[in-house]
Tab-separated table of C-alpha atoms in Angstrom:
chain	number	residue	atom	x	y	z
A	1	UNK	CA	23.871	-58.206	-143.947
A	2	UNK	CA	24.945	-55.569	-146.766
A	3	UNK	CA	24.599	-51.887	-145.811
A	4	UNK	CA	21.958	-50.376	-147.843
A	5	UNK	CA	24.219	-47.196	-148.331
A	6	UNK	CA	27.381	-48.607	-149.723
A	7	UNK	CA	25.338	-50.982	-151.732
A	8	UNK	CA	23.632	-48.120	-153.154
A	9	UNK	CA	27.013	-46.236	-153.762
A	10	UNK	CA	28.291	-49.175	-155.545
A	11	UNK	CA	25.504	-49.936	-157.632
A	12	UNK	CA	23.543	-46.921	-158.526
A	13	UNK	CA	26.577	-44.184	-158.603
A	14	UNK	CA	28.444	-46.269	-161.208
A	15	UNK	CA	25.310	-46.530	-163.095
A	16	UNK	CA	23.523	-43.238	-163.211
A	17	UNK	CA	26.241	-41.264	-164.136
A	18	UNK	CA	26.930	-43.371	-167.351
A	19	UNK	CA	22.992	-43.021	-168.161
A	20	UNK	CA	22.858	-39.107	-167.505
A	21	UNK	CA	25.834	-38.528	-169.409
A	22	UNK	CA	24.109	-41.227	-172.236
A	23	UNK	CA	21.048	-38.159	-172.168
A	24	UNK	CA	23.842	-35.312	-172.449
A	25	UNK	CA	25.307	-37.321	-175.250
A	26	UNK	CA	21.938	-37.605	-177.255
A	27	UNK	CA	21.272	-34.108	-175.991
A	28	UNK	CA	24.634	-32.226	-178.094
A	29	UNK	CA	23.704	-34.999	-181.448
A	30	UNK	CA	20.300	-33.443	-181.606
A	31	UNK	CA	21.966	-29.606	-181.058
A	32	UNK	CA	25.011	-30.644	-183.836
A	33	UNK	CA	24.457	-33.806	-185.472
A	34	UNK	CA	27.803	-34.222	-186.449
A	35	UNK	CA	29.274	-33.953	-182.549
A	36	UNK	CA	30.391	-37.631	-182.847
A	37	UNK	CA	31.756	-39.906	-185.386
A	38	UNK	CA	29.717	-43.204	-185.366
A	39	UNK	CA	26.977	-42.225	-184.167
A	40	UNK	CA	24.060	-40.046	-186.140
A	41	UNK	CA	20.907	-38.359	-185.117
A	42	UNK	CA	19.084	-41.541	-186.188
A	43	UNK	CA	21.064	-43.541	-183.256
A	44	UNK	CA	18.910	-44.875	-180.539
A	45	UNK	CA	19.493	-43.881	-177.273
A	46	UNK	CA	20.621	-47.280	-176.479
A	47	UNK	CA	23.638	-46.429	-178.971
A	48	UNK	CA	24.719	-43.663	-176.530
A	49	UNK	CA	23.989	-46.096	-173.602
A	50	UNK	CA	26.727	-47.884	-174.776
A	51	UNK	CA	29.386	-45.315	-176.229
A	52	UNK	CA	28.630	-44.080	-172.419
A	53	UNK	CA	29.602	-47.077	-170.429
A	54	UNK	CA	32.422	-47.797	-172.941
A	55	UNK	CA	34.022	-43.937	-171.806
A	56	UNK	CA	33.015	-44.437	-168.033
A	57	UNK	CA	35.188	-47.305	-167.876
A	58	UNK	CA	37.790	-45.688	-170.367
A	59	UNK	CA	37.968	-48.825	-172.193
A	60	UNK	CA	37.554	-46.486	-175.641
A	61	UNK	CA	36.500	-49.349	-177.912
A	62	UNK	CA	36.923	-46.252	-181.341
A	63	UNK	CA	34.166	-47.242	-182.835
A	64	UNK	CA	32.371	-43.982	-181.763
A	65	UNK	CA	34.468	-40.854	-180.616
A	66	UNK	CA	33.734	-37.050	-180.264
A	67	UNK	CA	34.337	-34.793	-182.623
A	68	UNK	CA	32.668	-31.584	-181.594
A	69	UNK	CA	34.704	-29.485	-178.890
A	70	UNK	CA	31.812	-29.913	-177.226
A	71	UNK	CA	31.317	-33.734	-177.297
A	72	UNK	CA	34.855	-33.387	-176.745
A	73	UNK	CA	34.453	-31.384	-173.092
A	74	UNK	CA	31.135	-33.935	-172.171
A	75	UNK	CA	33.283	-36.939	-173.171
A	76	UNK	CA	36.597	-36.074	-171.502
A	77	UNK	CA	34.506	-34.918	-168.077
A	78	UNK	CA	33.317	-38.859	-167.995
A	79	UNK	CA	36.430	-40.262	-168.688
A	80	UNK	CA	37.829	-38.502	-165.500
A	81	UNK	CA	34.704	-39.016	-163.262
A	82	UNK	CA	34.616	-42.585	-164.013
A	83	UNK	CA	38.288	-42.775	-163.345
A	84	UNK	CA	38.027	-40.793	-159.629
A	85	UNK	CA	34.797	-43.091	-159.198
A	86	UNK	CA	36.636	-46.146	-158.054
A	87	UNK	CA	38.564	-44.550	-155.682
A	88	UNK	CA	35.737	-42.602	-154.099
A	89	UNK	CA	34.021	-45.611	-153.955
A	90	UNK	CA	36.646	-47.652	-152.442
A	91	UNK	CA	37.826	-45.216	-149.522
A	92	UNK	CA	33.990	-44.354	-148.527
A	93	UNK	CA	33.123	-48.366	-148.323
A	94	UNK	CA	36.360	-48.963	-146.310
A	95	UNK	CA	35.146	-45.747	-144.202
């Protein structure tokens, strides 16, 4: 039987953060509307869904980038907390 808490860390962690940051994201286009390249005021939020997971798992597809220094900040702090997640989530599940 799975422990509920390291299932939770390994599902939900690696999934909300990509999702909050997705809110930040939509957050900064409706402040600047020219924070990211690819992406427009009249993008859905499931457009920043994706350009979220996409920097979470640093795979950086181009199609959308930052442009803003702050988009810049907000994009560069996911890139390094999904990077640190795996990790984290590896030494507390072996804990």
């Amino acid at each position: 039987m799975y422990n509920s808490k390291a299932l939770w860390r390994v599902i939900v962690i690696p999934t909300s953060v990509p999702i909050l940051y997705s809110l930040i994201y939509k957050f900064l286009v409706f402040i600047d509307p020219n924070s990211f390249a690819g992406i427009g005021s009249t993008s859905d939020i499931f457009d920043f869904i994706y350009f979220s997971f996409v920097t979470f798992t640093t795979m950086g597809y181009g199609d959308m980038y930052p442009i803003s220094p702050l988009a810049k900040i907000a994009v560069t702090s996911e890139a390094i907390i999904g990077i640190l997640t795996i990790p984290f989530l590896i030494y507390f599940h072996t804990k």
